[in-house]
mmCIF file of C-alpha atoms in Angstrom:
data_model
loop_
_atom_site.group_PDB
_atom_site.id
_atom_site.type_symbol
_atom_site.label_atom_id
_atom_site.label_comp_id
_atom_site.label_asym_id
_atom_site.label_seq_id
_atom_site.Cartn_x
_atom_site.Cartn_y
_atom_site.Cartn_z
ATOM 1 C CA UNK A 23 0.000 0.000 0.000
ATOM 2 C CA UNK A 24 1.398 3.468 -0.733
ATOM 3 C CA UNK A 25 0.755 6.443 1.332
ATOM 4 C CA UNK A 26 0.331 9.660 -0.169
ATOM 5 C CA UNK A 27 3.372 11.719 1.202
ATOM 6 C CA UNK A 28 1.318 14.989 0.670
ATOM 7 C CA UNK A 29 -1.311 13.903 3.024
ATOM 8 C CA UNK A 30 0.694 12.100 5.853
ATOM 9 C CA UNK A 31 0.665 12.968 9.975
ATOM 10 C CA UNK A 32 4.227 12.712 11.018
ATOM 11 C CA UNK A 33 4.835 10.698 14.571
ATOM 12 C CA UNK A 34 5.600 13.624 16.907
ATOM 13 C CA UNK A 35 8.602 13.012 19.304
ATOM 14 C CA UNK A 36 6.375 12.172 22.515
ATOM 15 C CA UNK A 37 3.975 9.576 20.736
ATOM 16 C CA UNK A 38 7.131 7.933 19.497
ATOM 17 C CA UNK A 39 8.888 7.895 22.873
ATOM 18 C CA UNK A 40 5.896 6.625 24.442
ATOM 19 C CA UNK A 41 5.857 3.601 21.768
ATOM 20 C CA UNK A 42 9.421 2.955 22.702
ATOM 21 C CA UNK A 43 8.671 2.549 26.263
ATOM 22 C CA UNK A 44 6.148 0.425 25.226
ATOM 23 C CA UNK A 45 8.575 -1.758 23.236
ATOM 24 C CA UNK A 46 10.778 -1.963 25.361
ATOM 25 C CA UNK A 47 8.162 -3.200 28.663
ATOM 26 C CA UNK A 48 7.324 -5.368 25.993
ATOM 27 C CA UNK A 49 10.891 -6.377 25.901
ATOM 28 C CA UNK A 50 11.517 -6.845 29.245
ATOM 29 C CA UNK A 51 8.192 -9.156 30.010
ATOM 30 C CA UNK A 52 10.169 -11.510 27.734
ATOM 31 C CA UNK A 53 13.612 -11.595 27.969
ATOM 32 C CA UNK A 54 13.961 -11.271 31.965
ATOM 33 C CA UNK A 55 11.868 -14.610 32.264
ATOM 34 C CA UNK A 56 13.965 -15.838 29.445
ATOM 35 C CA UNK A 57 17.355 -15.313 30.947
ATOM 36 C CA UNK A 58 16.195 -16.441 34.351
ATOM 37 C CA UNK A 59 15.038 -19.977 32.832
ATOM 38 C CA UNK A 60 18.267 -20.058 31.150
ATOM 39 C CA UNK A 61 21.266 -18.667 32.985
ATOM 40 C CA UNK A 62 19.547 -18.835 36.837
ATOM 41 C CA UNK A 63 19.185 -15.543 39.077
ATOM 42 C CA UNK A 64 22.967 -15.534 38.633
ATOM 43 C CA UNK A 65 22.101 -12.987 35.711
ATOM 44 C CA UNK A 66 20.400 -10.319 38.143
ATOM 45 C CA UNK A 67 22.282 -10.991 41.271
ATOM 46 C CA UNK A 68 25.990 -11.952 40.458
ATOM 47 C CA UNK A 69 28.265 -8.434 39.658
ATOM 48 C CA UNK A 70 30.339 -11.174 37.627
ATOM 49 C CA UNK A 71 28.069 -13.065 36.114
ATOM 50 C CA UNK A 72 29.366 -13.916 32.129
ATOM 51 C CA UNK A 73 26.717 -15.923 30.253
ATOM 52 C CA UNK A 74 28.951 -15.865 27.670
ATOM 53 C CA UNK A 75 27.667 -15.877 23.992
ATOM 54 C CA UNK A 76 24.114 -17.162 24.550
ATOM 55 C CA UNK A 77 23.474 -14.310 26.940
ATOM 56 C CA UNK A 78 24.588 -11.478 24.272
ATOM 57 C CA UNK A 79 22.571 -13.303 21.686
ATOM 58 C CA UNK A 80 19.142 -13.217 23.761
ATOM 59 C CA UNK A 81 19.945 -9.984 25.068
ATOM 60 C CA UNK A 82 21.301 -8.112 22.250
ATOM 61 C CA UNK A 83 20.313 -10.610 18.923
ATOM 62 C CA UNK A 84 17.061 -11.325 19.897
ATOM 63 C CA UNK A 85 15.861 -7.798 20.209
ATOM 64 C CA UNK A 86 17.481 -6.920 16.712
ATOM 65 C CA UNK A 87 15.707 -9.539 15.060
ATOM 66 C CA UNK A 88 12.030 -9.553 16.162
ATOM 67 C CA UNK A 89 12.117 -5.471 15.774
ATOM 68 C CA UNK A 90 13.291 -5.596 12.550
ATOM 69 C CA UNK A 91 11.053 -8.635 11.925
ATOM 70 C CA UNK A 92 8.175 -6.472 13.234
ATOM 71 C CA UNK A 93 9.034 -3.426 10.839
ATOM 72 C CA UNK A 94 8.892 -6.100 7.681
ATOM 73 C CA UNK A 95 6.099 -7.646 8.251
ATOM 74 C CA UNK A 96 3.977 -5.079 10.230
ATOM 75 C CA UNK A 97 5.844 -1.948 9.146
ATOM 76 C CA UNK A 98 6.004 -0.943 13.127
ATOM 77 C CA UNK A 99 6.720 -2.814 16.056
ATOM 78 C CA UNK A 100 4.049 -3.371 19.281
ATOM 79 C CA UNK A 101 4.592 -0.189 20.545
ATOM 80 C CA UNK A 102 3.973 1.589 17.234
ATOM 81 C CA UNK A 103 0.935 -0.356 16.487
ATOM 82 C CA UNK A 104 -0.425 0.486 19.918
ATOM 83 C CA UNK A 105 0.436 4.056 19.203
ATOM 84 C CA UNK A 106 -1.723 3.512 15.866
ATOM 85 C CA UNK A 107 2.166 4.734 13.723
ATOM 86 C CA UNK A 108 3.788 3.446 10.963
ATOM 87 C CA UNK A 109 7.314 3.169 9.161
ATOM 88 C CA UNK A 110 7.172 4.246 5.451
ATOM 89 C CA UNK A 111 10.182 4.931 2.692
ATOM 90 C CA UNK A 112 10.376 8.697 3.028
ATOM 91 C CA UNK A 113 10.737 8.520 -0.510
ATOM 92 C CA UNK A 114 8.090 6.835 -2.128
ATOM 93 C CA UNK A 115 6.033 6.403 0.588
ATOM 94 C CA UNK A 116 5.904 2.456 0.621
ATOM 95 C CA UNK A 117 6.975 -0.154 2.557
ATOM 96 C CA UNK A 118 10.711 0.226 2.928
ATOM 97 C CA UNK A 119 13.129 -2.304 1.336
ATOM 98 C CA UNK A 120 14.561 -4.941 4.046
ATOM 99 C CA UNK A 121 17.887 -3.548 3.304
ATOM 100 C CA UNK A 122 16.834 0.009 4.743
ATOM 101 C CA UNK A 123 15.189 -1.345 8.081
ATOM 102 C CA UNK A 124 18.279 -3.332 9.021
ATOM 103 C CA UNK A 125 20.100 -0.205 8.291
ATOM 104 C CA UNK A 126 17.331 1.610 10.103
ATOM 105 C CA UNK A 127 18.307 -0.782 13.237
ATOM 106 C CA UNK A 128 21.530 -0.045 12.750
ATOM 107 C CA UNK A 129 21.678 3.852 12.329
ATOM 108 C CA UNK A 130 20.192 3.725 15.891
ATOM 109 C CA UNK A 131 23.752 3.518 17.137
ATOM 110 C CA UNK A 132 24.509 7.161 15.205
ATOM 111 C CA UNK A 133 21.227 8.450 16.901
ATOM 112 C CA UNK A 134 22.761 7.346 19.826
ATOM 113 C CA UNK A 135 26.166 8.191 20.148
ATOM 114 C CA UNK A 136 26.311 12.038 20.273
ATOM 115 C CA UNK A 137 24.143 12.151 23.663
ATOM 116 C CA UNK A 138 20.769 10.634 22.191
ATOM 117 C CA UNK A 139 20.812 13.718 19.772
ATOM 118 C CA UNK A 140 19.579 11.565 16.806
ATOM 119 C CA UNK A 141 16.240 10.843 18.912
ATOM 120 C CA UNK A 142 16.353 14.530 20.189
ATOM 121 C CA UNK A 143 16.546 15.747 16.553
ATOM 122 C CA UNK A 144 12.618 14.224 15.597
ATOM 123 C CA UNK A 145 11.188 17.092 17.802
ATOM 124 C CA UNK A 146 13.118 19.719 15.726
ATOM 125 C CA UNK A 147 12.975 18.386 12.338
ATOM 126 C CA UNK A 148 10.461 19.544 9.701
ATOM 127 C CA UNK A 149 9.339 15.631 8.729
ATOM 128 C CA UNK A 150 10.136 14.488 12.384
ATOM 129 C CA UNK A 151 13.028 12.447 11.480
ATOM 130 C CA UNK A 152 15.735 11.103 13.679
ATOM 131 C CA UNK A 153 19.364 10.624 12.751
ATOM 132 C CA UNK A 154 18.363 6.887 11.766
ATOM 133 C CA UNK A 155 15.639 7.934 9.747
ATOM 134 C CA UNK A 156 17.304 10.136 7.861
ATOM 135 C CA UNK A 157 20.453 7.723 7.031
ATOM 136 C CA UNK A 158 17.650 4.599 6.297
ATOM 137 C CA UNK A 159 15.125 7.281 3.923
ATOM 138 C CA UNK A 160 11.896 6.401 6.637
ATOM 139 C CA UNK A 161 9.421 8.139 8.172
ATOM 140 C CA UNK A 162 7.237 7.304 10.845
ATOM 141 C CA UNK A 163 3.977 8.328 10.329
ATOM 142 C CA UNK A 164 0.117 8.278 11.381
ATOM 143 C CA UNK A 165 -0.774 4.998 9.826
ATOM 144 C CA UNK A 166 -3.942 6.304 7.450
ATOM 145 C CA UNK A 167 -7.307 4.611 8.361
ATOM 146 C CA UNK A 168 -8.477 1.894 6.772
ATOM 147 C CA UNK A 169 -12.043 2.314 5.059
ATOM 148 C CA UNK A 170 -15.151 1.012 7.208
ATOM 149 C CA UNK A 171 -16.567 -2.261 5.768
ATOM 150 C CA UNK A 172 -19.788 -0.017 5.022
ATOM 151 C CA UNK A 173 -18.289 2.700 3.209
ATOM 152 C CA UNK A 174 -16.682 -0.097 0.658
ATOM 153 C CA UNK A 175 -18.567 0.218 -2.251
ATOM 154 C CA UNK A 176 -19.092 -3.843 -3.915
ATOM 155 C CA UNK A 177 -16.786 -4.303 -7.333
#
């Protein structure tokens, strides 16, 4: 489905910081229990605990892939959806290419590095893009409404 760029609602700063807090409760409901059923409560109580690879992998991997899972096959993750947003190409105004949400994931870490300026930056900029919006070519946007069942006129 393409979305008419002319006639989009950009996602405001606090709507999408409020769908990353979502996310990330979301997260935490099931990764915690997952590390406790795998590593113990060695994970939350030992200062030296090293679950080696498997523990970066659920704790880092995991996340990476179901978000960017999410954004492919939803174009938004829980929290957007909640949130009633969307990701589009900020070009065309489709569903991005794969290659430009795992980029998208990526660019998160330039968003991040200069003090969380890249986030900071969607409440300044004209289209609301962050720093990884920008590099990927998204937007997030008002995801338009879909057409009642009764105002669909029969082919």
């Amino acid at each position: 489905m393409q979305t008419d760029l002319n006639q989009v609602h950009y996602a405001g700063f606090w709507a999408r910081v409020f769908a990353s807090i979502l996310d990330s409760l979301l997260q935490i409901l099931v990764i915690m229990p997952l590390l406790f059923i795998l590593f113990g409560s060695a994970v939350f109580t030992d200062p030296d605990f090293d679950g080696g690879l498997g523990f970066g992998l659920i704790e880092w991997g995991l996340p990476a892939v179901v978000v960017i899972l999410f954004w492919i096959y939803k174009s938004a993750t829980p929290g957007k959806m909640m949130m009633g947003l969307i990701i589009v190409d900020a070009d065309t105004g489709l569903t991005p290419r794969t290659s430009r949400l795992i980029l998208r994931y990526f660019a998160y870490a330039v968003s991040v590095i200069p003090l969380f300026l890249g986030f900071f930056w969607v409440a300044f900029d004209k289209r609301k893009q962050g720093f990884h919006d920008k590099i990927a070519h998204t937007l997030v946007i008002r995801a338009p409404e879909a057409p009642d069942a009764d105002q669909v006129s029969p082919v």
